[in-house]
Coordinates of C-alpha atoms and ligand atoms in Angstrom, one line a residue:
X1 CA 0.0 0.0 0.0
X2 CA 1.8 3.5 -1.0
X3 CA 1.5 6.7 1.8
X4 CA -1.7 7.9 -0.1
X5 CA -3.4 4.9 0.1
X6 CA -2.8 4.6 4.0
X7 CA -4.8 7.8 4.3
X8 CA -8.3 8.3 5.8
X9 CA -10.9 8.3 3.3
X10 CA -14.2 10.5 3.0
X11 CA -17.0 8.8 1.5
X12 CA -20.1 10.9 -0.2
X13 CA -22.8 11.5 2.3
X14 CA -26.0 10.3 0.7
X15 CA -29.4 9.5 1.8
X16 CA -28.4 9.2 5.5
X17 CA -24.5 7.2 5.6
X18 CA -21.3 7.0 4.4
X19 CA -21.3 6.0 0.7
X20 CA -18.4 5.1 -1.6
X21 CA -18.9 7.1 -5.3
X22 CA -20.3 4.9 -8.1
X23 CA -16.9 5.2 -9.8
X24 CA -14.3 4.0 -6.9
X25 CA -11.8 7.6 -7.5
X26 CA -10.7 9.6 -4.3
X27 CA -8.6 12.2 -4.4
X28 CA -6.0 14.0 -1.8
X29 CA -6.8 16.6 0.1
X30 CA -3.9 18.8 1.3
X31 CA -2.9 20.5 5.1
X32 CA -1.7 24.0 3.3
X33 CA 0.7 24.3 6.7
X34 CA 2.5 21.5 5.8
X35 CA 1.7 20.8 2.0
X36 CA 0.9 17.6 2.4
X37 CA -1.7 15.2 2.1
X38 CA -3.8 14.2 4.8
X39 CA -6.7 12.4 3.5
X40 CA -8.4 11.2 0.1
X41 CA -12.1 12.6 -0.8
X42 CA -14.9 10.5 -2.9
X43 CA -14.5 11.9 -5.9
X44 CA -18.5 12.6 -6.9
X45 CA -19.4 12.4 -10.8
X46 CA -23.1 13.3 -12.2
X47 CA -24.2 9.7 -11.7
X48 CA -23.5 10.2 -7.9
X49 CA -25.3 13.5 -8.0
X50 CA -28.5 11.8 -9.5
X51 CA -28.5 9.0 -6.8
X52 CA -28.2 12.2 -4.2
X53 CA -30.8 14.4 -6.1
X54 CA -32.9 11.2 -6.1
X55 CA -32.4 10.5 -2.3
X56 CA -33.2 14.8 -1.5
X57 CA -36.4 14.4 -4.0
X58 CA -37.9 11.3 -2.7
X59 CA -37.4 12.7 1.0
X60 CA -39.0 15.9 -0.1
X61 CA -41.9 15.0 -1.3
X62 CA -42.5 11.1 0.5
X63 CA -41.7 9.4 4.1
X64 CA -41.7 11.4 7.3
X65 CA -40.1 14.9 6.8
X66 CA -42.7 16.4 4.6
X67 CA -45.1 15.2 7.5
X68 CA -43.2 17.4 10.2
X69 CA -44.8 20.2 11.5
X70 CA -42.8 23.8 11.3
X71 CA -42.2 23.6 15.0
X72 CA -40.4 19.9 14.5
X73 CA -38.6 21.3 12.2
X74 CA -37.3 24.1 14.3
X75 CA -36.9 21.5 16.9
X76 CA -34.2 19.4 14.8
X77 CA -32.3 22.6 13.9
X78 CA -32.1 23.1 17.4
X79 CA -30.8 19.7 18.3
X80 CA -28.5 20.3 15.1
X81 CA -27.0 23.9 17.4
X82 CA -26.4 21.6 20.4
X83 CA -24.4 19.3 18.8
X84 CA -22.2 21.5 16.9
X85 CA -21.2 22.7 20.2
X86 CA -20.4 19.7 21.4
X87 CA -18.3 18.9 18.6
X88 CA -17.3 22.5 17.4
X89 CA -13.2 22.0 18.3
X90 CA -13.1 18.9 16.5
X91 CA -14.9 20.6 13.1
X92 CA -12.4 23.4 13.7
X93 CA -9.9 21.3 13.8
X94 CA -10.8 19.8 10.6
X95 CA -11.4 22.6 8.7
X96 CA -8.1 24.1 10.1
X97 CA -6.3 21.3 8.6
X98 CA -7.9 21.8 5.1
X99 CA -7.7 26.0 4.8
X100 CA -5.2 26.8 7.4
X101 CA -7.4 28.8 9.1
X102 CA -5.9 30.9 12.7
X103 CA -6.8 28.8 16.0
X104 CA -8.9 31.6 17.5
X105 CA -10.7 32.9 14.1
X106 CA -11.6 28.8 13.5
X107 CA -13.5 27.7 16.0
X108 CA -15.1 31.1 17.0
X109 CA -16.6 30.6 13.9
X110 CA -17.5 26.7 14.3
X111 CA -19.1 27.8 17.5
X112 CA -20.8 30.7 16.3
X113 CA -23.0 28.4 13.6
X114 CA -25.1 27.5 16.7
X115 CA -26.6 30.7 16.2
X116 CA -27.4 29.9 12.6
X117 CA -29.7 27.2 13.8
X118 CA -31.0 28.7 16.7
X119 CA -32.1 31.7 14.5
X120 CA -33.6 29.7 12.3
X121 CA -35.1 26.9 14.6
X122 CA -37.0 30.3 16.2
X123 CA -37.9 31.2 12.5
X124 CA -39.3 27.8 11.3
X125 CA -42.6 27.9 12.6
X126 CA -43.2 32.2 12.3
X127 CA -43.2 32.2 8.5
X128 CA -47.4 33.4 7.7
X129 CA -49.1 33.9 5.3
X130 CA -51.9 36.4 4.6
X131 CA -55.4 36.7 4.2
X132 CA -56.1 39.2 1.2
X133 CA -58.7 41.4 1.4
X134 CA -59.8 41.1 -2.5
X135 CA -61.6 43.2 -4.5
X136 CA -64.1 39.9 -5.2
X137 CA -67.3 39.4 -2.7
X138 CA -67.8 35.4 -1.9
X139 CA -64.0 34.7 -1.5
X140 CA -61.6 34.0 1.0
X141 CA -58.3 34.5 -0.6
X142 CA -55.1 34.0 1.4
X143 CA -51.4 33.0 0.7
X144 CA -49.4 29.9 1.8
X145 CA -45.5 29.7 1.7
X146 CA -44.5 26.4 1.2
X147 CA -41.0 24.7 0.5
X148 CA -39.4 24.8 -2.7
X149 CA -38.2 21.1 -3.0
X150 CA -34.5 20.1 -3.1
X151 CA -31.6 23.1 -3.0
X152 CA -28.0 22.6 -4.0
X153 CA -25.8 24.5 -2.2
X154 CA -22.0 25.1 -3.6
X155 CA -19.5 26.7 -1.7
X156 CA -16.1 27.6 -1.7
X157 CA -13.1 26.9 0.5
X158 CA -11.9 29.9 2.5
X159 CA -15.5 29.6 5.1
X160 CA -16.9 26.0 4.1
X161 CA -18.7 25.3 7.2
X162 CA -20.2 29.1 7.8
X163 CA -20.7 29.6 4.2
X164 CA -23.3 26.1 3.9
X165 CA -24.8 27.0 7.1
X166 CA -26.0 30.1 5.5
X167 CA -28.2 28.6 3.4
X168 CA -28.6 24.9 5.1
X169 CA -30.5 26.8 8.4
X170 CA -33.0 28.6 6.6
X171 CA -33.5 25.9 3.8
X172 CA -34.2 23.4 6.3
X173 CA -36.5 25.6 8.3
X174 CA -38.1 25.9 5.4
X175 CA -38.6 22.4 4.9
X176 CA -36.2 22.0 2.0
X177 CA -34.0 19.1 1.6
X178 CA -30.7 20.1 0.0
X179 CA -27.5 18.8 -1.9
X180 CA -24.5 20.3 -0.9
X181 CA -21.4 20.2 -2.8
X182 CA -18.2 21.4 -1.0
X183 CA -15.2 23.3 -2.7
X184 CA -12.7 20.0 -3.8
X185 CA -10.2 21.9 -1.6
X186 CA -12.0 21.4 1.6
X187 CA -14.4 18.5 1.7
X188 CA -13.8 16.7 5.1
X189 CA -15.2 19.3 7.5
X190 CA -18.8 19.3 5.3
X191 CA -18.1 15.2 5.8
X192 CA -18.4 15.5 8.9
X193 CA -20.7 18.0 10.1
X194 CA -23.4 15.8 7.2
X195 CA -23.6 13.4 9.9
X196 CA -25.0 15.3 12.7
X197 CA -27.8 15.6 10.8
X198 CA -28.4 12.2 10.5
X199 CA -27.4 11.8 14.8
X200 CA -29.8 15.1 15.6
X201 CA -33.0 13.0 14.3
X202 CA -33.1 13.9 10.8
X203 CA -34.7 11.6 8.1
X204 CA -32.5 10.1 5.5
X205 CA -32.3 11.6 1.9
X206 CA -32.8 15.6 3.9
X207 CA -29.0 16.3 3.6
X208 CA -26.7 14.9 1.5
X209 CA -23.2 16.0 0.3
X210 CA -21.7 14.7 -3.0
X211 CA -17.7 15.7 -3.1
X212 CA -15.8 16.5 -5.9
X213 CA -14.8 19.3 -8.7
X214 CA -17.1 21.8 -10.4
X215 CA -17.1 20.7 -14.0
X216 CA -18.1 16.8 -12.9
X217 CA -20.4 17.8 -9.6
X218 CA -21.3 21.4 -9.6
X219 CA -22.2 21.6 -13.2
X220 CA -24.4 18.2 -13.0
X221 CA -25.9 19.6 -9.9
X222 CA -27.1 22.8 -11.2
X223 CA -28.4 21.4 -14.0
X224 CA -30.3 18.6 -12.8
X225 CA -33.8 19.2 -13.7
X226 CA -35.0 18.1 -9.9
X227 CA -33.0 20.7 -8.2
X228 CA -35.6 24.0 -7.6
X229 CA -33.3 26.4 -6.2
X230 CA -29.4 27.2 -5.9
X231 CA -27.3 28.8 -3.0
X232 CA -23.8 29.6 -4.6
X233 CA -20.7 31.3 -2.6
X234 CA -17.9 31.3 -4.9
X235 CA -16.1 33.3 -7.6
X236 CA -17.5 35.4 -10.2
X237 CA -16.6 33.1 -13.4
X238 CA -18.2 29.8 -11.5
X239 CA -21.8 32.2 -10.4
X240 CA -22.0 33.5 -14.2
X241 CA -21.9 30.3 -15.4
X242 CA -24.4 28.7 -12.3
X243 CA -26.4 31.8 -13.4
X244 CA -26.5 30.7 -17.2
X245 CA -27.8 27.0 -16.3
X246 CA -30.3 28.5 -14.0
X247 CA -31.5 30.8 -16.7
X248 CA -31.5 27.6 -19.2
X249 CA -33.6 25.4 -16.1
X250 CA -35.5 28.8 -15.1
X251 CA -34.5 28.0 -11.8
X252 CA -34.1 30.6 -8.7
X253 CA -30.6 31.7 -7.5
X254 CA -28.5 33.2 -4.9
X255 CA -25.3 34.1 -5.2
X256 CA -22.9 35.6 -3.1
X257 CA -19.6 36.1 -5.2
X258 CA -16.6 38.6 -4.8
X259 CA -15.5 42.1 -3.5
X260 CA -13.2 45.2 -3.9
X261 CA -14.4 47.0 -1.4
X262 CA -13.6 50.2 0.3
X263 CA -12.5 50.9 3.9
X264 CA -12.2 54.4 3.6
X265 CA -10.7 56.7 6.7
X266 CA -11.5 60.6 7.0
X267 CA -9.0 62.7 8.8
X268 CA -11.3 63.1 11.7
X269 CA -10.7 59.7 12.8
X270 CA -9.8 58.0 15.8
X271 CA -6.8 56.8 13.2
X272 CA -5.8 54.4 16.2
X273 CA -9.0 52.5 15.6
X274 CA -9.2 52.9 12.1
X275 CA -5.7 51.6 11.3
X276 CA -6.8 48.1 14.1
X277 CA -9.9 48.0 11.4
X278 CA -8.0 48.1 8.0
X279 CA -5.8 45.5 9.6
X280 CA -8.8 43.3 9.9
X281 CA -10.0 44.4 7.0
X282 CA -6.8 42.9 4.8
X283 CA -4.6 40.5 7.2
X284 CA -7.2 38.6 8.7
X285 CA -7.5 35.2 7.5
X286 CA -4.7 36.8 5.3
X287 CA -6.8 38.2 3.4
X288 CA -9.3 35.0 1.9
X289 CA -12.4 36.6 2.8
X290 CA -14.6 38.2 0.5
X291 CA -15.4 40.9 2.5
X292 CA -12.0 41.8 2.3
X293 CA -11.0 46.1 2.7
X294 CA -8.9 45.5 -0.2
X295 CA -8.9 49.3 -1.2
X296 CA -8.0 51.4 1.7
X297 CA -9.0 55.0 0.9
X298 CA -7.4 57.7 3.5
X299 CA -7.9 61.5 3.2
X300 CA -5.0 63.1 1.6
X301 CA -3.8 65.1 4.9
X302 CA -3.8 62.1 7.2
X303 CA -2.0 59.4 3.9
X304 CA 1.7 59.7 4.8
X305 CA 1.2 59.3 9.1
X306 CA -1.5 56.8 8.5
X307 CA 0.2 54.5 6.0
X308 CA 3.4 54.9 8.3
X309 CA 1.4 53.5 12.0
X310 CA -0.5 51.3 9.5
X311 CA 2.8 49.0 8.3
X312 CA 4.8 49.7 11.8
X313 CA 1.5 47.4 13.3
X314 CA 1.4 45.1 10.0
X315 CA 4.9 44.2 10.0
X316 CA 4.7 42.9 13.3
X317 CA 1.8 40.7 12.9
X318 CA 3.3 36.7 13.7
X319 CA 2.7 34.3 10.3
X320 CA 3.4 30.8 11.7
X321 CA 1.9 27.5 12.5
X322 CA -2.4 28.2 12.3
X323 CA -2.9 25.8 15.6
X324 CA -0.8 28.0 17.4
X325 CA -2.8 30.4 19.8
X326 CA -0.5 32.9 19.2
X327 CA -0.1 33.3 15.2
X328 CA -2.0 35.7 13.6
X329 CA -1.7 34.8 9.9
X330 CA -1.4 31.6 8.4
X331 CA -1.2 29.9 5.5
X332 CA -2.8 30.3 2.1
X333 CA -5.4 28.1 1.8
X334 CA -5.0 26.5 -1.7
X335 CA -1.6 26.5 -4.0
X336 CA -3.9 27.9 -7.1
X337 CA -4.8 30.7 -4.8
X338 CA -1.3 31.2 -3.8
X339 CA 0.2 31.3 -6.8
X340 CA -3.0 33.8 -8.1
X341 CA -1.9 36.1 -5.3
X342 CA 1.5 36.5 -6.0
X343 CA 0.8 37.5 -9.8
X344 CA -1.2 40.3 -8.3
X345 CA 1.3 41.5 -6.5
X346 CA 3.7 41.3 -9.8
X347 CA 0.8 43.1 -11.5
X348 CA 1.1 45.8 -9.2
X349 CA 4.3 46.3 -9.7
X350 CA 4.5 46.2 -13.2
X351 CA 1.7 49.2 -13.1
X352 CA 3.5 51.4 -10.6
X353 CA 2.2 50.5 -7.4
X354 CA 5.1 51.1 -5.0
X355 CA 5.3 48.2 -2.2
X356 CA 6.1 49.6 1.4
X357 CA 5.9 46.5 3.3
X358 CA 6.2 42.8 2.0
X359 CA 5.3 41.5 -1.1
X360 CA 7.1 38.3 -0.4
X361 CA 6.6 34.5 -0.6
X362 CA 7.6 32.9 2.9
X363 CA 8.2 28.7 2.8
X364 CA 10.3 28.6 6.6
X365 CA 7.3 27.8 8.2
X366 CA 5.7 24.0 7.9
X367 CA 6.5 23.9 4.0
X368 CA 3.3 25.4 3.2
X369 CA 2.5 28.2 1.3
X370 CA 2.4 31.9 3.2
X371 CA 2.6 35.8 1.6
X372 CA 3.8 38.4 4.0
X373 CA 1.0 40.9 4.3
X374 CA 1.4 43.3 1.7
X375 CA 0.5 46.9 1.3
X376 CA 0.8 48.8 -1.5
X377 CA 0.7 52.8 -1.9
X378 CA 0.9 55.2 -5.2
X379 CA -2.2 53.0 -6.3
X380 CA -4.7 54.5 -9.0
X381 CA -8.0 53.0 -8.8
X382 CA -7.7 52.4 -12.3
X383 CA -5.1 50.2 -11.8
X384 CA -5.9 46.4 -11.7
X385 CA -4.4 46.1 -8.2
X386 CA -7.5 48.3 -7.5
X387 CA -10.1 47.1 -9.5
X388 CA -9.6 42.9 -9.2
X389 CA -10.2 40.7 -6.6
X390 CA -6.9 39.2 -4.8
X391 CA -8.4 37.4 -2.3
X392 CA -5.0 37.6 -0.1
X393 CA -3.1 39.8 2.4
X394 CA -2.9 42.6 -0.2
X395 CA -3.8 46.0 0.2
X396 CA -3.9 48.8 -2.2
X397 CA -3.8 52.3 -0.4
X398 CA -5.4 55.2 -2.6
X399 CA -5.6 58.4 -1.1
X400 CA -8.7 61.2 -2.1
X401 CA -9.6 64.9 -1.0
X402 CA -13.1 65.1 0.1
X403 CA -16.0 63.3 0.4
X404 CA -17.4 63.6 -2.6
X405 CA -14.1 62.2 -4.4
X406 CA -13.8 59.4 -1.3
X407 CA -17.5 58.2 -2.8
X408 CA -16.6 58.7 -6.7
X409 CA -13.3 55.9 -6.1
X410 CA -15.6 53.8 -3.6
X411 CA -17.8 53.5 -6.2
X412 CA -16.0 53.1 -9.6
X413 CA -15.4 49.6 -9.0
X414 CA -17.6 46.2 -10.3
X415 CA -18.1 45.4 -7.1
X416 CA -20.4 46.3 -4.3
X417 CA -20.6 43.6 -1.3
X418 CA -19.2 46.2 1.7
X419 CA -17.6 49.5 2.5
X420 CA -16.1 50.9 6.0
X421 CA -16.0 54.2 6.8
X422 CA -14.6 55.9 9.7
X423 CA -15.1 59.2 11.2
X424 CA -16.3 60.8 14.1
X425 CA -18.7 63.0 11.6
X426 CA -22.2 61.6 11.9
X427 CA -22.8 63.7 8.7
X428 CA -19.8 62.4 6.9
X429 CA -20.9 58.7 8.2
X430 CA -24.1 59.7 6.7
X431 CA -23.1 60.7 3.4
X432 CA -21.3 58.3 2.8
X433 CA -23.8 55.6 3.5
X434 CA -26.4 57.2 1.0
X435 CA -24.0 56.9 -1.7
X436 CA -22.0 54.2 -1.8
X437 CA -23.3 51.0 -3.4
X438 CA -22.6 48.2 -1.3
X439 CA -24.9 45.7 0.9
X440 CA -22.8 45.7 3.9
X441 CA -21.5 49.2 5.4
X442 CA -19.4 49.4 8.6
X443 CA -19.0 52.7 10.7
X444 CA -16.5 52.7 12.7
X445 CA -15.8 49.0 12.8
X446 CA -14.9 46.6 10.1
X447 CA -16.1 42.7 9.4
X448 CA -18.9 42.2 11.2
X449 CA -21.5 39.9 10.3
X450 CA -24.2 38.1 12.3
X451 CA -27.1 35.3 11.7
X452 CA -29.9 38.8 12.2
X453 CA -28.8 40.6 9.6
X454 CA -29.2 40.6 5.6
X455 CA -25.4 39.9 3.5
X456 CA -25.4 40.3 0.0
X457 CA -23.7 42.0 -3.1
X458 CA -24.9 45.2 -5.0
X459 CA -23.5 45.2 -9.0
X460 CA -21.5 42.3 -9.6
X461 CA -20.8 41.4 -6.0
X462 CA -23.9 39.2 -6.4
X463 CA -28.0 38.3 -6.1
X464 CA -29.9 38.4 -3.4
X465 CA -29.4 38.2 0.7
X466 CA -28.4 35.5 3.0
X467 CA -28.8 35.7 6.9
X468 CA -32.0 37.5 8.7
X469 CA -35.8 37.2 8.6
X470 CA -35.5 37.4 4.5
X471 CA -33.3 35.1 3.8
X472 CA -35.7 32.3 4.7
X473 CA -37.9 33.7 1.7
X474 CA -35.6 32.4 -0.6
X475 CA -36.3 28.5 0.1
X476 CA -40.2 29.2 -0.5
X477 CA -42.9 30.1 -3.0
X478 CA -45.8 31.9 -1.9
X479 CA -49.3 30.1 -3.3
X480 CA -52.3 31.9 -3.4
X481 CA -55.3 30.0 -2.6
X482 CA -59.1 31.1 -3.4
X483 CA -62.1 30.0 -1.2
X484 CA -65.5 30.2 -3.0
X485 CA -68.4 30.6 -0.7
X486 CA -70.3 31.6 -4.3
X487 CA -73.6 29.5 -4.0
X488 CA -75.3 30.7 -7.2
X489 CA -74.5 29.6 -10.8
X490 CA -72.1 32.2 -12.5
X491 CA -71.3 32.6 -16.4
X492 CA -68.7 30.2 -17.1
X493 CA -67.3 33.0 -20.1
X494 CA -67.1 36.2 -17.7
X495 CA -64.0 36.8 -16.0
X496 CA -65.3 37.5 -11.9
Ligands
LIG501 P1 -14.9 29.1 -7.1 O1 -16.0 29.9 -7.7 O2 -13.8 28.6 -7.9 O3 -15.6 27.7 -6.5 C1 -16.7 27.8 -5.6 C2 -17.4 26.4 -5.7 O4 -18.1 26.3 -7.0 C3 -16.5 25.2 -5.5 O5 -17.2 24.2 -4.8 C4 -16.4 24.8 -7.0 O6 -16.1 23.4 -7.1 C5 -17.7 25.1 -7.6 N1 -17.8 25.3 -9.0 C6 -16.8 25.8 -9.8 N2 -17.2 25.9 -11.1 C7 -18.5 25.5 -11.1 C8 -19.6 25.4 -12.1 N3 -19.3 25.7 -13.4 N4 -20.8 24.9 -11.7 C9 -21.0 24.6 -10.5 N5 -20.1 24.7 -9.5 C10 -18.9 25.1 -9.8 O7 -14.5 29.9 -5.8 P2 -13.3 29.6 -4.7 O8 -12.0 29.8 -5.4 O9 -13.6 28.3 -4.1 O10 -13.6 30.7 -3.6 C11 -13.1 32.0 -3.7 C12 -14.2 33.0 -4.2 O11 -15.4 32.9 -3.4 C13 -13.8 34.4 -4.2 O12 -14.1 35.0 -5.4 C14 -14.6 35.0 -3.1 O13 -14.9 36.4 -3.2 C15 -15.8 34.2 -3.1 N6 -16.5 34.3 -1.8 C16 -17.7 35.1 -1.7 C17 -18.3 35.2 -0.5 C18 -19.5 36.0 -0.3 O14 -20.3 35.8 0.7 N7 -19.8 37.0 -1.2 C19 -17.8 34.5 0.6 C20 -16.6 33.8 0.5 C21 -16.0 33.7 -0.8

């Protein structure tokens, strides 16, 4: 038996177990700390997807779970929150080993998907209808919102656990069943988490997970003619195309793709704060988020003081080993994505960008693959450094006058997902927020996000909103439904 072989293996999860793809392929799955290999994934094709479409449809629509009350339903979701508790620093764990994720950013966020499913448990059984009051005597009209059928959900690598419980909460509170397919780069921590569902009480067939790559899963999976709905977090090329097939099966999307977004700084300021936030705007999670405050924008008069503190703090930020307590960057998460990162910075360069801290590859740590973090000043916004995602620990600094001009570079950019702004001017704040397109703005902080409130992309930052009271909305349709109390016969050919 070679090394690989010797490793643990991830089956699919379909219709309730562990179950080996039709075509017996696995394929490694890397620790980006070390580089190495550290277990083999099922390696899903479209006849694994049918067996797992079949598995979500038949539970959908026959055996126990359409049977379930709202409140049942809520009820599992809670049993699903307790559970992830209980087993949140082993997820983490997991997922740490596949994205090289920090220690204390992991499993904060492992912990904090209880919330998800609390939320939602609470939400399950408060979604109404109405009754109408019609124009038409003799009728009672009112609305029903009732489940979709099965979602597939596709997500990328640098959140996997957060970014399917976005959409698995409310799905299920909806009484959806779903189809999840994880990014190929980290498929163990989905593995796993699958199965509480099954230990929480939930029927067979409800949640399923077929592994693999996009072109022989996630394009099988979005066009299978069963699946009524699709939750995609990913890149822009991947949601164009997930939006073409959806167009083709006039089926409903959300998708939440990239960002450029602004984290701009007034000279009013408490700079102290304001440098902290574009720090965790760019260098946490080096810089894989899409959320990301890519473009820092600083007044003019404050540019050379504030870009000075700003990569004085930076430079002493600890890149090291991500299950150490005390590192602050780790690794990049995927080789592709490294290697993507450190064109950029080339491209930056090449356009005139000058680098004032970093801009280097680092290997002295574990073998993996790390980037100092990077800042970058003399950036136009024209520039691709300024107008492309990087998805890393790069930062392009651009400074502007007024407010005015501060809102004309915020916006002249594809992308709208979030802005920060800080000030201590309520009507700068203010001004700001009325102008810049974005579904997400920060005052005053940077990065925060919570199961109560709406996330989403304006322009090509994406469709539609995940999180909140809404986002349940997505994983139903409303029927309208009209009661006759008409006793008399009425002319079949006249319209009432
Ligand atoms: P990606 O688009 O390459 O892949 C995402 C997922 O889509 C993976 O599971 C992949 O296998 C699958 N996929 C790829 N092509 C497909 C196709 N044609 N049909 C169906 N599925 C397909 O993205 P990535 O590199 O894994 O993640 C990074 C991207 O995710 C960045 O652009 C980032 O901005 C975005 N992102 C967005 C948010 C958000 O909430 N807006 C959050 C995190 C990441």
């Amino acid at each position: 038996m070679s090394q690989v072989e010797m490793l643990p293996r991830y089956e699919l999860y379909i219709n309730g177990a562990p179950t080996p793809p039709i075509v017996a392929d696995y394929f490694p799955t890397q620790n980006p700390y070390t580089g190495k290999d550290w277990a083999l994934i099922a390696r899903g094709s479209a006849a694994d997807v049918d067996r797992a479409v079949g598995a979500a449809r038949l539970a959908f629509e026959d055996g126990p779970w359409p049977t379930f009350s709202a409140s049942r339903r809520g009820a599992l979701l809670r049993r699903v929150a307790e559970l992830i508790v209980a087993h949140a620093p082993r997820l983490a764990r997991i997922e740490q080993r596949d994205n090289g994720k920090v220690a204390a950013e992991v499993l904060t966020q492992v912990n904090y998907l209880a919330e998800y499913f609390h939320y939602y448990a609470g939400l399950a059984d408060k979604v109404q209808g109405d009754v109408i009051p019609t124009d038409k005597a003799g009728v009672l009209a009112f609305t029903r919102h009732e489940p979709k059928g099965v979602v597939a959900i596709i997500t990328p690598w640098n959140s996997p656990l957060t970014l399917t419980s976005w959409k698995l909460a409310p799905a299920l509170a909806a009484g959806c069943t779903v189809v999840i397919k994880p990014s190929e780069f980290t498929s163990a921590s989905m593995l796993e988490f699958a199965a509480l569902f099954s230990e929480a009480g939930y029927p067979p067939g409800v949640v399923n997970v077929v592994t693999g790559f996009g072109e022989e899963v996630g394009v099988p999976l979005v066009n299978h003619p069963d699946v009524a709905h699709i939750g995609f977090t990913g890149g822009e090329i991947a949601g164009q195309k997930i939006y073409e097939a959806a167009a083709r099966g006039l089926k409903t999307v959300t998708l939440e793709l990239g960002g450029k977004s602004p984290n701009i700084v007034f000279d009013d300021a408490d700079l102290e704060r304001a440098m902290l936030g574009a720090v965790s705007g760019i260098f946490a999670a080096a810089g894989q988020t899409c959320q990301a405050g890519s473009r820092l924008l600083v007044q003019r008069s404050i540019h050379d003081a504030f870009v000075q503190r700003l990569v004085e703090f930076a430079s002493a930020a600890r890149l090291g080993d991500p299950t150490d307590a005390s590192t602050q960057i780790g690794p990049i998460a995927t080789r592709p994505q490294f290697e993507k990162i450190m064109s950029y910075i080339e491209i930056a360069r090449a356009e005139g960008a000058r680098c004032v801290l970093g801009g280097r590859a680092r290997r002295e740590f574990g073998g993996g693959q790390f980037i100092e973090p990077t800042i970058f000043v003399d950036v136009d916004n024209r520039m691709r450094i300024a107008q492309e995602e990087v998805f890393g620990p790069v930062l392009a600094v651009i400074p502007f006058d007024d407010e005015a001009d501060a809102v004309r570079i915020a916006n002249d950019v594809q992308f709208g997902l979030a802005a920060g702004v800080w000030t201590r001017s309520l009507q700068r704040a203010l001004y700001v927020i009325e102008r810049v397109k974005a579904g997400t703005i920060w005052v005053n902080n940077y990065r925060a996000t919570s199961y109560t409130s709406p996330f989403g992309g304006y322009k090509r930052s994406g469709i539609g909103r995940e999180s909140g009271v809404d986002a349940i909305r997505e994983y139903l349709e409303t029927k309208c439904v009209w009661l006759s109390s008409e006793l008399d016969v009425v002319n079949p050919f006249v319209r009432r």
